[in-house]
Coordinates of N, CA and C in Angstrom, one line a residue:
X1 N 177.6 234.2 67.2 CA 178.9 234.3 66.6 C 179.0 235.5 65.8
X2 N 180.1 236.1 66.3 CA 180.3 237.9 65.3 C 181.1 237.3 63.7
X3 N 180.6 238.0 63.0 CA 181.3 237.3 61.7 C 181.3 239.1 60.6
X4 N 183.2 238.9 60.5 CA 183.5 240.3 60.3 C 182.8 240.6 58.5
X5 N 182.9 242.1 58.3 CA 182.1 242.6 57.0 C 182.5 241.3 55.5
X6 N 183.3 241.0 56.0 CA 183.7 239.8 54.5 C 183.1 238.8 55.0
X7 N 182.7 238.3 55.9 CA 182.3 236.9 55.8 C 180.8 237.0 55.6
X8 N 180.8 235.7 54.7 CA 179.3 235.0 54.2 C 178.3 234.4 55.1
X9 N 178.3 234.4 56.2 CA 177.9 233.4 56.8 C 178.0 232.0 56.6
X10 N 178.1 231.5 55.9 CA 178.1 229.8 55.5 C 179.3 229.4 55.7
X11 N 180.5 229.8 55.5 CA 182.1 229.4 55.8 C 182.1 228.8 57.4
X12 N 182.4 227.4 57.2 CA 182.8 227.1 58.7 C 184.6 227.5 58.5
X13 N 184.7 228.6 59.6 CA 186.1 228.6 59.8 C 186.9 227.6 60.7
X14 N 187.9 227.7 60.3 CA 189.0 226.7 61.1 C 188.9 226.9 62.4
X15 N 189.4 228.1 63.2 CA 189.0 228.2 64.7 C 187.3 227.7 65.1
X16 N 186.4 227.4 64.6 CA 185.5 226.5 64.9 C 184.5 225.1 64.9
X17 N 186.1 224.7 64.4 CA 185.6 223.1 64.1 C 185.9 222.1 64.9
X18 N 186.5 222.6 65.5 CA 187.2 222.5 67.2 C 185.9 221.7 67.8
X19 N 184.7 223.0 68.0 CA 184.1 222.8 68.5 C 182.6 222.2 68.4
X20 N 183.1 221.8 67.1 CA 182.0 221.1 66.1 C 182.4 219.7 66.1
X21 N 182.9 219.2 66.3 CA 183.7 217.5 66.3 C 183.6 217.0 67.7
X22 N 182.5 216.7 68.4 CA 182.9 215.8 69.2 C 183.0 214.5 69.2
X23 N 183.2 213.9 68.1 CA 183.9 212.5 68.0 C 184.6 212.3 66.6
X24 N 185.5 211.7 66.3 CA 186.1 211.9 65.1 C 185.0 210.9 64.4
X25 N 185.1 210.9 63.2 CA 184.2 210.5 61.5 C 184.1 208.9 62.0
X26 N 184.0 208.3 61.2 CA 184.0 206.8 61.0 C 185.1 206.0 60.4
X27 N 185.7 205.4 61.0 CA 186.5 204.2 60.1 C 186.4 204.6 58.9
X28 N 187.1 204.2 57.6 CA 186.6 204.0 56.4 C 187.1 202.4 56.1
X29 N 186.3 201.7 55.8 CA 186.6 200.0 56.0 C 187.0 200.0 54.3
X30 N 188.1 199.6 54.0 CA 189.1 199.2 53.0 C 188.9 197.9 52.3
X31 N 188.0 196.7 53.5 CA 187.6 195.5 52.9 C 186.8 195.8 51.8
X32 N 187.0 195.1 50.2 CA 186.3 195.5 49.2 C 184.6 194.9 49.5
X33 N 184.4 193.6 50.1 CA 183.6 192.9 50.7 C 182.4 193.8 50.7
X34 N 182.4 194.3 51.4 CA 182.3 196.1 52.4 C 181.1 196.3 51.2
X35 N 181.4 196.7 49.9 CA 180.5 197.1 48.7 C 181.2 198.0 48.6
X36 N 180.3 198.9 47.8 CA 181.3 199.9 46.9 C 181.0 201.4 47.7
X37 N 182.4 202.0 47.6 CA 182.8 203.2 48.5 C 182.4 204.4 47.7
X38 N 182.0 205.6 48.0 CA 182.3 207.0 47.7 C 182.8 208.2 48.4
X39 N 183.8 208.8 47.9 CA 183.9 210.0 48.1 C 182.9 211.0 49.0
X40 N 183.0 211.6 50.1 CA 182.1 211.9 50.9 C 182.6 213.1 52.3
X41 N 181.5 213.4 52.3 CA 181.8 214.8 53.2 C 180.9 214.4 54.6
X42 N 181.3 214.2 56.3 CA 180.5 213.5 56.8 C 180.5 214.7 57.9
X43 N 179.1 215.0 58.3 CA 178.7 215.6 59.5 C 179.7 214.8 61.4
X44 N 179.1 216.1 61.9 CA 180.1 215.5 63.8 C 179.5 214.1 63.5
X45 N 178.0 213.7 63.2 CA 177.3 212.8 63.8 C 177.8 210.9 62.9
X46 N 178.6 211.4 62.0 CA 178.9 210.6 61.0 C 178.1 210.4 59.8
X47 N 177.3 211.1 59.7 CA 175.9 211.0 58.5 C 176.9 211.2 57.2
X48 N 177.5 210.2 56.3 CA 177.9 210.6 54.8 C 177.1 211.3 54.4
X49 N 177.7 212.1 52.9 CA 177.0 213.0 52.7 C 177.7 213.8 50.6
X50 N 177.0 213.8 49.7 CA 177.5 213.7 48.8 C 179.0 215.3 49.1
X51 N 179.7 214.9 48.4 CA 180.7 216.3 48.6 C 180.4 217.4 48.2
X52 N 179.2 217.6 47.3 CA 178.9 218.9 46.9 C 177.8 219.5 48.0
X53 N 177.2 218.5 49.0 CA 176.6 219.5 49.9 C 177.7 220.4 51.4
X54 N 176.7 220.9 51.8 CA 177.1 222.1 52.7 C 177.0 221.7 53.9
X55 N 175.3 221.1 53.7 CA 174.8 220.6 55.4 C 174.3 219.4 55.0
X56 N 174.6 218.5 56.5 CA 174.2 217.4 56.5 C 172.5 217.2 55.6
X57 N 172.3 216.0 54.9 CA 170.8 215.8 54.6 C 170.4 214.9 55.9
X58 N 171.1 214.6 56.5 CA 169.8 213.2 57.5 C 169.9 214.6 59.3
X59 N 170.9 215.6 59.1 CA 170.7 216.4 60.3 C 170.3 217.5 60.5
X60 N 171.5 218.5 59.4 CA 170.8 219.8 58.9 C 172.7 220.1 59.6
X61 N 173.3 219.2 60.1 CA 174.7 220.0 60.5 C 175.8 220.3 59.6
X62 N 176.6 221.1 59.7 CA 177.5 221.9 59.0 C 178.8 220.3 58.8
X63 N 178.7 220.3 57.6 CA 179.8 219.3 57.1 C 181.6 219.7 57.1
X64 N 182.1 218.4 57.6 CA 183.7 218.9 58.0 C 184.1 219.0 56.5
X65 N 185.3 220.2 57.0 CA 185.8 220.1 55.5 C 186.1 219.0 54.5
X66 N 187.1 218.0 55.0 CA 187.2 217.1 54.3 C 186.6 215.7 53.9
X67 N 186.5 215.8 52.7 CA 186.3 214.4 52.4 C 187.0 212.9 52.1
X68 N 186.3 212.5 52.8 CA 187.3 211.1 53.1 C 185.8 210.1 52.2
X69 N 186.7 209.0 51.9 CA 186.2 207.4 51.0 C 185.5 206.7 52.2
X70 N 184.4 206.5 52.1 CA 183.3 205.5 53.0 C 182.4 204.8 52.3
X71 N 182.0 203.7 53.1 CA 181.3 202.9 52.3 C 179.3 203.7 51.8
X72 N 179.1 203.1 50.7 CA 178.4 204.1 50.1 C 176.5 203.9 51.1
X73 N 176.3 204.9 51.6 CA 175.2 204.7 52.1 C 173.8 205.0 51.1
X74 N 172.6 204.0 51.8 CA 171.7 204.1 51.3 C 171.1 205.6 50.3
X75 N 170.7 205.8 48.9 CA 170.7 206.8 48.6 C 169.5 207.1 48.3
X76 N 168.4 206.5 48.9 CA 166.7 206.9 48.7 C 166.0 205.5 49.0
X77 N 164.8 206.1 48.1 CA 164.2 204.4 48.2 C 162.6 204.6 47.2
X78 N 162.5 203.6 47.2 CA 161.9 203.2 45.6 C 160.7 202.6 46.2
X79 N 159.5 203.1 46.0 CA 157.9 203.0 46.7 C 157.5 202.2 45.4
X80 N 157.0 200.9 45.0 CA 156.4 200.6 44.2 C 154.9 201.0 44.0
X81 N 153.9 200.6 43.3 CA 152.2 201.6 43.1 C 152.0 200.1 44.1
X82 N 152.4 198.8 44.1 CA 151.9 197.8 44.9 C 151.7 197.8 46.4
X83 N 152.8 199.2 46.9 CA 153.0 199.5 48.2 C 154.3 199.0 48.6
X84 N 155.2 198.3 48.0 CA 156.5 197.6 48.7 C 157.3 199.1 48.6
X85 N 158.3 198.9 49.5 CA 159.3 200.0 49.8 C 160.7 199.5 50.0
X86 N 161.4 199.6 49.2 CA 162.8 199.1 48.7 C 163.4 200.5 49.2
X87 N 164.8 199.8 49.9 CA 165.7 200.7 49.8 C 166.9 200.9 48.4
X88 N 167.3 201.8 48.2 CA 168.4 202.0 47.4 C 169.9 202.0 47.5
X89 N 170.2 200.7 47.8 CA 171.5 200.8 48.2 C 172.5 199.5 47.2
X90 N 171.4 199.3 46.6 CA 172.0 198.1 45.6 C 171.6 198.6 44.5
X91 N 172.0 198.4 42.9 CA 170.9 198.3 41.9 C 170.0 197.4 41.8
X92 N 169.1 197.7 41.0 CA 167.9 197.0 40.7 C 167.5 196.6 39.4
X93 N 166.8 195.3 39.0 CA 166.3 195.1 37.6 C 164.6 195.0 37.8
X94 N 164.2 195.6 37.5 CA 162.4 195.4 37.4 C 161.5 195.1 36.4
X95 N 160.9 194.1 36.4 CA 160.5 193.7 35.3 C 159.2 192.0 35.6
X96 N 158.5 192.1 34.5 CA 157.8 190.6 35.2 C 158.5 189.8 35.6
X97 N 159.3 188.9 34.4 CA 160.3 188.1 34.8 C 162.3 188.6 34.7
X98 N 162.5 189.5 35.7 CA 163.6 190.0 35.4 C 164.4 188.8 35.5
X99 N 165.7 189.7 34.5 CA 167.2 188.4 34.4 C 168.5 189.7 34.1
X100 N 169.0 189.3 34.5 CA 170.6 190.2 34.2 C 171.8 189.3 33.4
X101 N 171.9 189.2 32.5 CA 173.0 188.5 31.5 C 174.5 189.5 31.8
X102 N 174.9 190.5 31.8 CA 175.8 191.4 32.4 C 175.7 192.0 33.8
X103 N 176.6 192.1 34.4 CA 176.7 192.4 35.6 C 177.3 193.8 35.6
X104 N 176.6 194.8 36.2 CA 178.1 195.8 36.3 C 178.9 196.2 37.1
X105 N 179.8 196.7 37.5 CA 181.0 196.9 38.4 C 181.0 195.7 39.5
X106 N 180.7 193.9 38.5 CA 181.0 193.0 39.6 C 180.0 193.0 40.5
X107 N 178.8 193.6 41.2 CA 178.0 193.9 41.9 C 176.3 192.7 41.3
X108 N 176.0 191.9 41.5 CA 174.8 191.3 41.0 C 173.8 192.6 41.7
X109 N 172.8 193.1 41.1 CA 171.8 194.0 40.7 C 170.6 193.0 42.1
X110 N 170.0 193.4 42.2 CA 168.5 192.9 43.5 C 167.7 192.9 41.9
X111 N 166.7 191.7 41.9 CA 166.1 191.3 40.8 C 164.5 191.3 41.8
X112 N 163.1 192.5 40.9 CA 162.4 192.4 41.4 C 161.3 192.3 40.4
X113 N 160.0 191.6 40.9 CA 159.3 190.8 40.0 C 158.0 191.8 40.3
X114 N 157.2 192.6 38.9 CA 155.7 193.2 39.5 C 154.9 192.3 38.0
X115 N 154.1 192.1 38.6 CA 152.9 191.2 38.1 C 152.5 192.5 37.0
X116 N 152.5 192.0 35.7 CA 152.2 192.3 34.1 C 151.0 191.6 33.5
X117 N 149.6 191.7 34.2 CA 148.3 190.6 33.6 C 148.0 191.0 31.6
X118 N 148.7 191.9 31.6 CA 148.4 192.5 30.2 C 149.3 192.5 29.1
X119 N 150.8 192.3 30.5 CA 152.1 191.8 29.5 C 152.2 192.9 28.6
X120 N 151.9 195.0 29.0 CA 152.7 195.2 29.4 C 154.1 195.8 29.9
X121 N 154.6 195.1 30.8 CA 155.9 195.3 31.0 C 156.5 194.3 30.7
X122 N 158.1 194.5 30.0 CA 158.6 193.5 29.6 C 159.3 192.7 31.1
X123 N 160.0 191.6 30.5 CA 160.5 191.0 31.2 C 161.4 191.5 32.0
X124 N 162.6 192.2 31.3 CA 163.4 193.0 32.2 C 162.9 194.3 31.8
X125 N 162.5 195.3 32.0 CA 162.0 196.4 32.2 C 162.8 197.8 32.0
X126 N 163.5 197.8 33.0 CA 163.9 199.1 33.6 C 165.1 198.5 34.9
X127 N 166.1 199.0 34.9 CA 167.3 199.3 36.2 C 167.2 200.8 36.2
X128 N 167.4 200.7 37.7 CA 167.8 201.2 38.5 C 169.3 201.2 39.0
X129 N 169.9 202.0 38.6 CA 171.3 202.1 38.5 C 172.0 202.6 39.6
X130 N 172.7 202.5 40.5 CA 173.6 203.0 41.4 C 174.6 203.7 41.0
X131 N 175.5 205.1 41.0 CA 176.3 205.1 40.3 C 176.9 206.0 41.2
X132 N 178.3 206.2 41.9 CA 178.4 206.9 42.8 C 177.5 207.4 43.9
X133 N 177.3 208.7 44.0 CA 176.0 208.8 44.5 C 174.7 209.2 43.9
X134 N 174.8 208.7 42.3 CA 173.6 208.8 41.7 C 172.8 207.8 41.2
X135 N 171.6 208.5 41.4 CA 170.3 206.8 40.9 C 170.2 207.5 39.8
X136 N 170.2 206.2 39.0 CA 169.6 206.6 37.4 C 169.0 205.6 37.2
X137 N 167.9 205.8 36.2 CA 167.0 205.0 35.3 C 167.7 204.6 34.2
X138 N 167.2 203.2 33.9 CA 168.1 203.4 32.7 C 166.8 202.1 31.7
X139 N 166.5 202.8 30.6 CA 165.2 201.8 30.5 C 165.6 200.6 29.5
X140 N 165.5 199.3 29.3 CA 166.0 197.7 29.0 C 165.8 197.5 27.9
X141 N 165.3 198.6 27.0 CA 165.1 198.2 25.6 C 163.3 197.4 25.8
X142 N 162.5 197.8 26.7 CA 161.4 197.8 27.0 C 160.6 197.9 25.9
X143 N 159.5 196.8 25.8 CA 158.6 196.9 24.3 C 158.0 198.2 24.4
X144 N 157.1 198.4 25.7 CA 156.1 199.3 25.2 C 156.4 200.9 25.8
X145 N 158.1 200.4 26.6 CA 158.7 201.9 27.1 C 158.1 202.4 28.6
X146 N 158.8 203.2 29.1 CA 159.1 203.8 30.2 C 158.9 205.5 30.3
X147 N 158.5 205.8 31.5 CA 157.4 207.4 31.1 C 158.0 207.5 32.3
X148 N 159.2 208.7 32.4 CA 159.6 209.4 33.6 C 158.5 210.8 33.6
X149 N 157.8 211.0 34.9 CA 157.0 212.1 35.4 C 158.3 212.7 36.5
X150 N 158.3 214.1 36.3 CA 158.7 214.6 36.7 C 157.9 216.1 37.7
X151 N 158.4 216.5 39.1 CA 157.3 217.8 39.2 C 158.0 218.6 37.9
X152 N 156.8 219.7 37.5 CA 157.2 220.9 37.0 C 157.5 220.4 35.6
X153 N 157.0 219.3 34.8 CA 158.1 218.9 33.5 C 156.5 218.0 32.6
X154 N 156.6 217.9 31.7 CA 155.7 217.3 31.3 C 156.4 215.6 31.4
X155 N 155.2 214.6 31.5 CA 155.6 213.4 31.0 C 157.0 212.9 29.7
X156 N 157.8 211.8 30.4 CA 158.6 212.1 29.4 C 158.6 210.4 29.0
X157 N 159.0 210.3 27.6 CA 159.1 208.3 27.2 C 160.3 208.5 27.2
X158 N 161.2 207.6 27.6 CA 162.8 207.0 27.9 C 162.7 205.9 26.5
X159 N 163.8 206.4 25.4 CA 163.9 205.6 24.4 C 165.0 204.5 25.2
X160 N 164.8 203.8 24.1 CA 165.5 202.6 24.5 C 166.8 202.5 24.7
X161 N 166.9 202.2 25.9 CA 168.7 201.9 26.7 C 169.2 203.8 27.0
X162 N 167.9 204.4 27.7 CA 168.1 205.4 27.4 C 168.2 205.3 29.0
X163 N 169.1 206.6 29.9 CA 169.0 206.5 31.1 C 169.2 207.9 31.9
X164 N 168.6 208.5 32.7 CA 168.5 209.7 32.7 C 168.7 209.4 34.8
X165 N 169.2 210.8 35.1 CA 169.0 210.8 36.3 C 168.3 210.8 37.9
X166 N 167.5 210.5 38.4 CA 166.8 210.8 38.7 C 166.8 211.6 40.2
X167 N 165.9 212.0 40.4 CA 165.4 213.1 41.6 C 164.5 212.7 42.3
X168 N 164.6 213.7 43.6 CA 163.2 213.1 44.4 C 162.4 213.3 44.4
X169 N 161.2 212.3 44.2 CA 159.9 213.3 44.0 C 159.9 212.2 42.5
X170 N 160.9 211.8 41.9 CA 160.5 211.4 40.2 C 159.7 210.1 40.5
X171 N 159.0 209.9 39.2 CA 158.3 209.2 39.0 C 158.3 208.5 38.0
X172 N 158.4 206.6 37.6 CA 159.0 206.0 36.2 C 157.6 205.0 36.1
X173 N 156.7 205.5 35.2 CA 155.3 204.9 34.8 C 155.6 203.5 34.0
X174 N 156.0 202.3 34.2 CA 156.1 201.1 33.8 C 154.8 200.2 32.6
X175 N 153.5 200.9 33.0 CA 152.4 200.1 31.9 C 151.7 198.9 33.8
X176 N 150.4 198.5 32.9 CA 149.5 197.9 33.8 C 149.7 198.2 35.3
X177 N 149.4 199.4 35.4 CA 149.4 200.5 36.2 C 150.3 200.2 37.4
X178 N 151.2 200.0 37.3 CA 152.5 199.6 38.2 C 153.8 201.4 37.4
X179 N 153.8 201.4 38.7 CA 154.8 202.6 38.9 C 155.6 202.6 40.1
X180 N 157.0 203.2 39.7 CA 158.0 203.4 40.5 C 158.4 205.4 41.5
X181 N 157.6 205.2 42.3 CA 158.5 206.5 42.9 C 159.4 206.6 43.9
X182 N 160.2 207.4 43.4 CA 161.9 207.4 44.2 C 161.8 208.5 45.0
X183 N 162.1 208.3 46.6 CA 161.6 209.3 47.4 C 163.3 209.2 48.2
X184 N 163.3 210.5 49.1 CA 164.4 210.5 50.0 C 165.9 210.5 49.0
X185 N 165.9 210.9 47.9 CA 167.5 211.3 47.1 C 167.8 211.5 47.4
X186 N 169.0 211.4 48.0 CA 170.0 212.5 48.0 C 170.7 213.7 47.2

């Protein structure tokens, strides 16, 4: 493709999107039922895709211009030290004996249980927050606290009700050697 002395390379122009679409996007399903929608930028292939990216994350293809409301797809997933592998498509409460007394945006949270022989980790722990397309930590007012490892960053303690965003690759040290890593972020 010739691309004249102004162009960046990265601009998909109009005369070639033509050729880039061979099937239109996906539905956007309006039933609230459905769960909760975001704003989104979707590859030919239909892959959602947060609006501030360029190229698809699940293809590597060039994103159509517009963003259209779809329902919100999975946005990583959550490796516990025990081996379980959760996806992220719900929030979460983690904790020995987690409980949720507030709900937020109407959504009941997935309630997951890691064994505390030392007690520990409090009851409810730590959420995992859904929020558009961002995962956040957010730590429960935890007795003995919550240690986000980060690459490149020194260990950090999450004061209480404190909630920070997280990345891929992060890492949320819980106590009796149970740990959370969040892999595949978007």
């Amino acid at each position: 493709m010739d691309f004249d002395g102004d162009h960046d390379g990265q601009t998909v122009m109009k005369g070639s999107l033509a050729g880039m679409v061979s099937h239109p996007a996906p539905a956007v399903s309006a039933d609230p039922a459905a769960g909760p929608t975001v704003l989104a930028r979707v590859c030919a292939q239909g892959h959602a895709n947060p609006p501030t990216r360029a190229h698809c994350a699940a293809c590597g293809e060039a994103l159509l211009p517009d963003a259209v409301q779809v329902a919100r797809p999975r946005l990583g997933r959550m490796r516990l030290s025990t081996g379980e592998l959760l996806d992220l498509d719900q929030s979460l409460v983690i904790g020995r004996q987690p409980s949720v007394s507030r709900v937020q945006g109407g959504v009941m949270p997935r309630l997951v249980q890691v064994a505390s022989p030392g007690g520990d980790i409090s009851r409810s722990h730590v959420e995992v927050r859904l929020e558009g397309w961002h995962v956040m930590l957010c730590d429960l007012k935890a007795t003995n606290g919550t240690v986000l490892v980060r690459d490149g960053q020194p260990p950090r303690r999450l004061a209480q009700n404190e909630m920070a965003i997280l990345l891929d690759g992060d890492i949320a040290e819980l106590g009796d050697n149970i740990s959370l890593r969040f892999e595949e972020i978007l």
